[in-house]
Coordinates of C-alpha atoms in Angstrom, one line a residue:
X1 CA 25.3 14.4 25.4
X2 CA 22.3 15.5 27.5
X3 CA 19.5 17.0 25.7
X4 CA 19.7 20.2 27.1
X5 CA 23.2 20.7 26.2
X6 CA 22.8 22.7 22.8
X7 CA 26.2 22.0 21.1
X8 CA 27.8 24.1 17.8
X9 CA 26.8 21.1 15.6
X10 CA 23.0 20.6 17.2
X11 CA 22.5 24.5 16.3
X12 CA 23.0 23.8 12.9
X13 CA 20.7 20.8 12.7
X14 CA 17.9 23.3 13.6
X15 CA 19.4 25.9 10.8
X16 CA 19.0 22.8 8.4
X17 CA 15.2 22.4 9.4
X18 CA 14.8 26.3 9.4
X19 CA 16.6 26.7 6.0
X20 CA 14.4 23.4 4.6
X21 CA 11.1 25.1 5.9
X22 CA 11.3 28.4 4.8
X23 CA 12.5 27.3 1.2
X24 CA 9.5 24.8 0.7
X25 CA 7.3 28.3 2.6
X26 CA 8.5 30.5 0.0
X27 CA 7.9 28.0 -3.1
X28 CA 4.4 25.6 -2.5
X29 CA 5.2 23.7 -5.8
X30 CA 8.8 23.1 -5.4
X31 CA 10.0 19.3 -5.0
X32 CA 12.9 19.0 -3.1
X33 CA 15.7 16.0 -4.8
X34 CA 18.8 16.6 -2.6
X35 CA 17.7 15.5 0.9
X36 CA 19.0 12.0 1.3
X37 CA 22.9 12.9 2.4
X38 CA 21.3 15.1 5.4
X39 CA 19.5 12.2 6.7
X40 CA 22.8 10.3 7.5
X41 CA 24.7 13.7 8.6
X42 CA 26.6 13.0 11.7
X43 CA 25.1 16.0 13.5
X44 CA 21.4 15.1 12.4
X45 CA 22.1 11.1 13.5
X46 CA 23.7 12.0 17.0
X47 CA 19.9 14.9 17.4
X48 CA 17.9 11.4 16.3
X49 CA 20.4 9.5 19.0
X50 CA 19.3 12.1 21.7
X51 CA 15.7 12.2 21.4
X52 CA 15.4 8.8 20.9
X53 CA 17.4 8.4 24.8
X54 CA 15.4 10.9 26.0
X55 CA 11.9 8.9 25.2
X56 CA 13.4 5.7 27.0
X57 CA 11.6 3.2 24.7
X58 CA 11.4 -0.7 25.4
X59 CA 13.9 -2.8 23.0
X60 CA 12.6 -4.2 19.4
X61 CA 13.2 -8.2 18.3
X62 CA 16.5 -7.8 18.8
X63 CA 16.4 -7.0 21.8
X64 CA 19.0 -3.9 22.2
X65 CA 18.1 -1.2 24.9
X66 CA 19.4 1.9 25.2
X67 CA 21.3 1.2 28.0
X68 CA 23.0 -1.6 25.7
X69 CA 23.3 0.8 23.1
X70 CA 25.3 2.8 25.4
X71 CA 27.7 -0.2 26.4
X72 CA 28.1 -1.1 23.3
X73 CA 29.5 2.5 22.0
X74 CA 27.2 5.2 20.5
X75 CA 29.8 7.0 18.3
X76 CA 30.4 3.5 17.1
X77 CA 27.0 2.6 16.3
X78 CA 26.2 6.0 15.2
X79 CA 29.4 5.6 12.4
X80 CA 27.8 2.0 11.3
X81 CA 24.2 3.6 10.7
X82 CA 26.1 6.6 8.8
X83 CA 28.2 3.7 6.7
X84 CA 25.2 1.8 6.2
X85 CA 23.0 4.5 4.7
X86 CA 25.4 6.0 2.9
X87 CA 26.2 2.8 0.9
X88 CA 22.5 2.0 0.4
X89 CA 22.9 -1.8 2.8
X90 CA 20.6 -0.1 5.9
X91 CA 17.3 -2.4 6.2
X92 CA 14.9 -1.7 8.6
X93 CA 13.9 -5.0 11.0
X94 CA 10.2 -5.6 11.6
X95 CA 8.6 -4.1 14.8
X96 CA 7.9 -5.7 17.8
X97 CA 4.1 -6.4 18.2
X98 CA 2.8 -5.4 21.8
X99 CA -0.7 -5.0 22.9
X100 CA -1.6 -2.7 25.3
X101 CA -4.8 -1.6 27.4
X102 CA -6.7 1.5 26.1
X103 CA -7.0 4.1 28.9
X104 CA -10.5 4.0 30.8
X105 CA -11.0 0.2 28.6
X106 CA -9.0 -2.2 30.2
X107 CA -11.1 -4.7 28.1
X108 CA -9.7 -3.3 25.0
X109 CA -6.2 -3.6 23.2
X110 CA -3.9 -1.2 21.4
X111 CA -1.6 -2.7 19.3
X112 CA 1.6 -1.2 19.6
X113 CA 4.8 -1.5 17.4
X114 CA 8.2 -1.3 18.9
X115 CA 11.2 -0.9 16.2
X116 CA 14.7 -1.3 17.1
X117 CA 16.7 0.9 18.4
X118 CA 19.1 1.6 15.5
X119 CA 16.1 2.0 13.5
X120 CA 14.3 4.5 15.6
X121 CA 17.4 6.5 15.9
X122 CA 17.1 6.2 11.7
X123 CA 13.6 7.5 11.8
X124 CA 13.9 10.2 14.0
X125 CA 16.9 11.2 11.6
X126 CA 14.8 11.3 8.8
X127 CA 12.1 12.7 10.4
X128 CA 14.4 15.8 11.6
X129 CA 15.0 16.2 7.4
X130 CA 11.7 15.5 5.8
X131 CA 9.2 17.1 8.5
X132 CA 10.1 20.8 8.2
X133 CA 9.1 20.4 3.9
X134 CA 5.7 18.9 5.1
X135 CA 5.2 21.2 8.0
X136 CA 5.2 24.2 5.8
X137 CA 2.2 23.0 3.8
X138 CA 0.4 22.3 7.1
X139 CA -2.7 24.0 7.2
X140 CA -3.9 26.0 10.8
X141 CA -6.8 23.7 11.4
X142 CA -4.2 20.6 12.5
X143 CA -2.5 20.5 15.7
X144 CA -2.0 16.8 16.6
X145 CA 1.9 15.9 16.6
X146 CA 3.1 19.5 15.3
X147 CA 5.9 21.4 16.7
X148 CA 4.6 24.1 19.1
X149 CA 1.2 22.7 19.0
X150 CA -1.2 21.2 21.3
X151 CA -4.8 20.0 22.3
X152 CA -4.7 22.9 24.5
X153 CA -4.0 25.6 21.6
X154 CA -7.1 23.2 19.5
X155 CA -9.4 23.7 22.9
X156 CA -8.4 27.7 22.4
X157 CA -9.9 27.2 18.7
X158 CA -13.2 25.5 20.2
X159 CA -13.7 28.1 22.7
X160 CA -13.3 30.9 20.2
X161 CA -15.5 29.3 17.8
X162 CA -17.9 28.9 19.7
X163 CA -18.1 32.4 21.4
X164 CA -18.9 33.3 18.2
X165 CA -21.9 31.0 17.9
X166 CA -20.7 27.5 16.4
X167 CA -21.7 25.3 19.0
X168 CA -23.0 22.9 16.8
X169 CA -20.2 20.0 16.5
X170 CA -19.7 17.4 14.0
X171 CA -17.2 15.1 16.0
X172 CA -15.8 12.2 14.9
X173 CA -12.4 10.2 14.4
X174 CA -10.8 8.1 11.5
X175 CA -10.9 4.1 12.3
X176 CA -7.4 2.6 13.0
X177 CA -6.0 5.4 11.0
X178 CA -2.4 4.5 11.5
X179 CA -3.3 1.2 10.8
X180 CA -5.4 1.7 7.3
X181 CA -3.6 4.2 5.6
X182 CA -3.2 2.9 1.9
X183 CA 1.3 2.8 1.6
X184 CA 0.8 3.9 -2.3
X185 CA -1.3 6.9 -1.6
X186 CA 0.6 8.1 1.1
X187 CA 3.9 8.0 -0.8
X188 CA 1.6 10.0 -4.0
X189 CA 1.2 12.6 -1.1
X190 CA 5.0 12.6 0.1
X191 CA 6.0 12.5 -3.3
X192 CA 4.2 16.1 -4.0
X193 CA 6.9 17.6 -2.2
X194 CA 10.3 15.0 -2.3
X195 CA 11.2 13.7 -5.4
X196 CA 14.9 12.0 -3.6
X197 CA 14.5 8.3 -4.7
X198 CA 16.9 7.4 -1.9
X199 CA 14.1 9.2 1.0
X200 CA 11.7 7.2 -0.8
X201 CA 13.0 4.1 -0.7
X202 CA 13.8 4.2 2.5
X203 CA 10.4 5.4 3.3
X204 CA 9.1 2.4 1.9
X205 CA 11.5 -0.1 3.5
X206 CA 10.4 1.3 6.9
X207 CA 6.6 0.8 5.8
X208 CA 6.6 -3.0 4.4
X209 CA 9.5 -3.5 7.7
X210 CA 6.4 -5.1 9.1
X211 CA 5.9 -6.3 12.6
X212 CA 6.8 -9.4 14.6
X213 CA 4.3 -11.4 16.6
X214 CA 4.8 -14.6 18.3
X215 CA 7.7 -15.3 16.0
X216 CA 5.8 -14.9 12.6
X217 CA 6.6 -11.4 10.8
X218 CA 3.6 -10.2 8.8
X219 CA 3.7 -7.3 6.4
X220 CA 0.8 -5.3 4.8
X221 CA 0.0 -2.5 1.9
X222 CA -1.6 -0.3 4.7
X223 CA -0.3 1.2 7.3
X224 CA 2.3 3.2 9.5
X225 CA 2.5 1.5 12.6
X226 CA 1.7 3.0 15.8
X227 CA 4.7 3.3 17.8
X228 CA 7.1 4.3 15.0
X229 CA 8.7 7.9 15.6
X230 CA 8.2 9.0 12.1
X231 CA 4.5 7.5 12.2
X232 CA 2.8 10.6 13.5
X233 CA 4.6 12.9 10.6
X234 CA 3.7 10.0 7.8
X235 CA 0.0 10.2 9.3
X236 CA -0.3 13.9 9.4
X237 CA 1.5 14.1 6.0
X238 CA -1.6 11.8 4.8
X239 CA -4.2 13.8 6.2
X240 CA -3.3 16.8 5.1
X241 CA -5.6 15.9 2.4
X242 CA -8.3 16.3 4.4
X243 CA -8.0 19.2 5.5
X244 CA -6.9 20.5 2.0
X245 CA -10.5 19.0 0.5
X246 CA -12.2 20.3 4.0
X247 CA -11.2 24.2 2.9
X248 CA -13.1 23.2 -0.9
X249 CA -15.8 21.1 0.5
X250 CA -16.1 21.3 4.2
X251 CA -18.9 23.1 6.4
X252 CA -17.8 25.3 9.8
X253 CA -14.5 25.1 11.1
X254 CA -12.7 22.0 11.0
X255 CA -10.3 21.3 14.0
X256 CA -7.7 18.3 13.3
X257 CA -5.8 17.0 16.0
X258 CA -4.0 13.9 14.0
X259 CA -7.2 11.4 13.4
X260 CA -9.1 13.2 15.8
X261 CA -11.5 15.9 14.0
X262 CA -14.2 18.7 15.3
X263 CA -16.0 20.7 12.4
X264 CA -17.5 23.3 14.4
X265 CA -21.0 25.4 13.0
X266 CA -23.7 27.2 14.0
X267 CA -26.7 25.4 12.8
X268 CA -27.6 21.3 13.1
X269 CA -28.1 21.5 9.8
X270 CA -24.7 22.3 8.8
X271 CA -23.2 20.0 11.4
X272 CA -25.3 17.3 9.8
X273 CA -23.6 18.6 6.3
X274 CA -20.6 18.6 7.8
X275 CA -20.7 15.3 8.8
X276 CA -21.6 14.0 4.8
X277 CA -18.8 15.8 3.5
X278 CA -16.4 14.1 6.1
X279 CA -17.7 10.8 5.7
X280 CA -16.8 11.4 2.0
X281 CA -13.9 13.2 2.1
X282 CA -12.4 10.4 4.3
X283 CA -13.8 7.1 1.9
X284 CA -11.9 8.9 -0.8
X285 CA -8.8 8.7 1.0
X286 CA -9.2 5.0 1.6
X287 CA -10.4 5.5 5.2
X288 CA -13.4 5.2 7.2
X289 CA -14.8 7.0 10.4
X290 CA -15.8 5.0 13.9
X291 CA -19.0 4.9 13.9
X292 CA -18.9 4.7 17.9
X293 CA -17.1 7.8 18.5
X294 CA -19.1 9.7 15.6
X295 CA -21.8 11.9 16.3
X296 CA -23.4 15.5 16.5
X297 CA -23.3 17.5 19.9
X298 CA -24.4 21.2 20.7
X299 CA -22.4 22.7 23.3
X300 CA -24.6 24.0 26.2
X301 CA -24.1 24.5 29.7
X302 CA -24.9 21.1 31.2
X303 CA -24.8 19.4 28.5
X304 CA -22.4 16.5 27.2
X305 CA -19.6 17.9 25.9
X306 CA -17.2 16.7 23.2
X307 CA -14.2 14.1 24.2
X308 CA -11.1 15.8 22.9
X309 CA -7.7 14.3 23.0
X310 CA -4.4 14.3 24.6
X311 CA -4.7 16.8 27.0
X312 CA -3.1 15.5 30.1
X313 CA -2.2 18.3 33.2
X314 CA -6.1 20.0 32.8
X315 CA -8.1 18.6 35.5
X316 CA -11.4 19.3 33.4
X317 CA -13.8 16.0 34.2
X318 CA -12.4 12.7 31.8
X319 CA -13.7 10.7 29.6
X320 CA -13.5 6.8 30.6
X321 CA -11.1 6.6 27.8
X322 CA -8.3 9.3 29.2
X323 CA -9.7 12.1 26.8
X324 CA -10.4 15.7 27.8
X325 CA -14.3 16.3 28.1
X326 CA -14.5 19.6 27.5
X327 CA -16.8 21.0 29.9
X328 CA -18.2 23.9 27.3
X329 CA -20.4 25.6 29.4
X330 CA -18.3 27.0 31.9
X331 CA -16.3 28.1 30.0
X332 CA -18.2 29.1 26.9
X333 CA -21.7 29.7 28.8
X334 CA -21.0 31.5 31.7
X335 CA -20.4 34.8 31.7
X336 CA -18.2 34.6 35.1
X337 CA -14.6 33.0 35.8
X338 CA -14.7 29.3 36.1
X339 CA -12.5 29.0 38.6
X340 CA -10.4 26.3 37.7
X341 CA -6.8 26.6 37.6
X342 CA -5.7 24.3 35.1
X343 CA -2.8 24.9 32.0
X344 CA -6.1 25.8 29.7
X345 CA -8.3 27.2 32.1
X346 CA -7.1 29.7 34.8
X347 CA -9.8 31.6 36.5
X348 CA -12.0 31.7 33.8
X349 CA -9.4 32.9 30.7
X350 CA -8.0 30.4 28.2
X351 CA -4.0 30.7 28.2
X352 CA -1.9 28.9 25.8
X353 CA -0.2 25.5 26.3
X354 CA 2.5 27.2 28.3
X355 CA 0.5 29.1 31.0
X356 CA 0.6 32.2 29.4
X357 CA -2.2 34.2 27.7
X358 CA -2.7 33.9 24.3
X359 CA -2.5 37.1 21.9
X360 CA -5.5 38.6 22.0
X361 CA -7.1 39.5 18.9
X362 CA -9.0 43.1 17.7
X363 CA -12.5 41.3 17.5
X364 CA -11.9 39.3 20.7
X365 CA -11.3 42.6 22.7
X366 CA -14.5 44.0 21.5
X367 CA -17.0 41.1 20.9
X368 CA -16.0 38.8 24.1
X369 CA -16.3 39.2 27.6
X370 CA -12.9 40.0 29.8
X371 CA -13.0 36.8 31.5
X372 CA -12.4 34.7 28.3
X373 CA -10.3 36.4 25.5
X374 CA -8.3 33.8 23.0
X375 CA -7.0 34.3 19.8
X376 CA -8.8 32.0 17.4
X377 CA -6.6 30.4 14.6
X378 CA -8.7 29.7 11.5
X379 CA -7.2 28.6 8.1
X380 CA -6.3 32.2 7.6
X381 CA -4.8 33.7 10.9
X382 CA -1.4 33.7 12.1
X383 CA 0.1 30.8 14.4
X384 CA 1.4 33.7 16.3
X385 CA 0.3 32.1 19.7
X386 CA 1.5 28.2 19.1
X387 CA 4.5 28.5 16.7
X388 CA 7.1 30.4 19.0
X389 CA 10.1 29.9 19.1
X390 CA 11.3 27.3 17.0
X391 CA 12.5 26.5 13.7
X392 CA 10.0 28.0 11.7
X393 CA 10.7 31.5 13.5
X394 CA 14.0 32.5 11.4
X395 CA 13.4 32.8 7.4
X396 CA 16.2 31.1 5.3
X397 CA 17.2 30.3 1.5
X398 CA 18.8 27.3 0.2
X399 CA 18.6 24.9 -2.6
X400 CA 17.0 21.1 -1.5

């Protein structure tokens, strides 16, 4: 069934995640009990089949591909995962461990973890279910791994911000985040909003699964490994405490994209506060920052810019390690077009991740010049400009 081919049954997958986010919009404190039987739904398991085709992924220990999936029958395999769940036998295998060479580092490894095929098609299942409940708690600062968010909506953010004066930047990221994160305050934080004890325990059979290296399996109390497809919800899920605690105890305008984090303000000495509060902030969670990628930069034409992730297609200079440097000062500095023509820069005005111009706000119009207008998405705007059209664009009621 090819992606693009939008079948009866695949429309009412997304009117399950629209119906799921709009109930846990409309009540914050509700805790949703009846979510289990969706995740083996035939209609949700063959949307888990298609994307996880559509990413082409390498095989897990047991080595299965896709194309062997597709020999062997996937209505038949699709009916055995269904049976499997449904009767409470479905185990996740441990991942396979690959390493892999960091963009820009060649000298440096990434581990990577590859689960099988059967059980990423189970986690994208689950992830279709459980992500809408989470993603309506989600706060406008984070934009890593989001639906209809990008780098290049955060980069809007940082250019808005700092046409009106923050351009002093506490930058920083969380060390081996997917790798550190503590499994029995994760589930305390899933567990605020699911109270199913089947989701849970298969949520923490896929997180002591472990991972296979040269034969041995080894398993650990921390971590969602990096390579999973429900990894980036679980870690986004997590550090929605963080940006929760930022809104109580945070200085300037924090911008999250998954363990990458900006707090943006207008004075070194609140960048420098900044700074302490997310050192402490992240220790209580059980996680600590890289001290080689944490520092304080003001954003000046000429200067050095802030290394910004993910956001591949802009042809603004690079970091060595593949990250966006954000060349500020043309594009914050100067009053005249920069010239480029990339997806976020085009002749001097930000557009959206799509090409398009973003919605351009009432104190934009009148306190920026022509050549760079944005709408800037703080804790309290509208996502107007990144949410679009997708499941959270249709309001819906229905018991979890």
């Amino acid at each position: 069934m090819p992606l693009v081919a939008r079948t009866a049954k695949q429309d009412k997958v997304r009117e399950l995640q629209r119906t799921l986010y709009w109930a846990a919009k409309a009540d914050p404190g509700r805790r949703f009990h009846a979510l289990y039987d969706k995740v083996y739904r035939r209609d949700v398991l063959e949307r888990a089949w298609e994307l996880v085709r559509a990413n082409r992924g390498a095989a897990g220990i047991d080595r299965e591909t896709i194309a062997d999936v597709e020999r062997y029958g996937v209505s038949r395999l699709l009916d055995e995962l269904a049976a499997d769940l449904k009767d409470g036998s479905y185990r996740p295998l441990p991942a396979r461990r690959v390493f892999i060479p960091k963009p820009g580092r060649p000298d440096e490894q990434r581990p990577l973890s590859i689960p099988r095929v059967r059980d990423r098609i189970v986690q994208a299942a689950l992830k279709t279910v459980i992500e809408p409940v989470f993603e309506a708690d989600m706060l406008e600062c984070s934009f890593g791994f989001r639906p209809r968010r990008s780098a290049h909506d955060a980069l809007q953010v940082l250019i808005d911000e700092a046409w009106d004066g923050k351009r002093w930047v506490a930058e920083s990221d969380v060390s081996d985040c997917f790798g550190a994160i503590p499994h029995d305050r994760l589930m305390s934080a899933i567990e605020e909003r699911i109270v199913d004890r089947h989701v849970l325990k298969l949520l923490r059979a896929m997180l002591r699964s472990g991972v296979m290296e040269d034969g041995s399996v080894t398993r650990t109390v921390t971590g969602t490994p990096q390579g999973g497809v429900i990894s980036p919800c679980l870690c986004n899920v997590y550090l929605h405490r963080l940006d929760r605690q930022w809104t109580e105890r945070g200085h300037g305008v924090l911008v999250r994209y998954a363990d990458d984090v900006l707090a943006l303000c207008r004075t070194r000495a609140e960048a420098e506060a900044a700074l302490t509060a997310l050192r402490t902030i992240v220790a209580e969670l059980g996680l600590e920052l890289k001290d080689a990628k944490t520092r304080i930069v003001h954003l000046e034409e000429g200067g050095e810019g802030v290394d910004f992730p993910h956001a591949r297609g802009c042809s603004m200079p690079a970091t060595g390690s593949g990250k966006l440097r954000t060349d500020v000062g043309c594009c914050v500095q100067s009053m005249k077009p920069c010239g480029r023509s990339t997806p976020s820069c085009a002749a001097g005005r930000v557009t959206s991740a799509t090409g398009t111009p973003p919605i351009t706000s009432a104190r934009s119009a009148t306190t920026r010049p022509a050549g760079l207008r944005g709408t800037s998405q703080s804790a309290t705007s509208a996502p107007a400009a990144t949410v679009g059209r997708s499941w959270h664009s249709k309001r819906r009621t229905a018991s979890g």
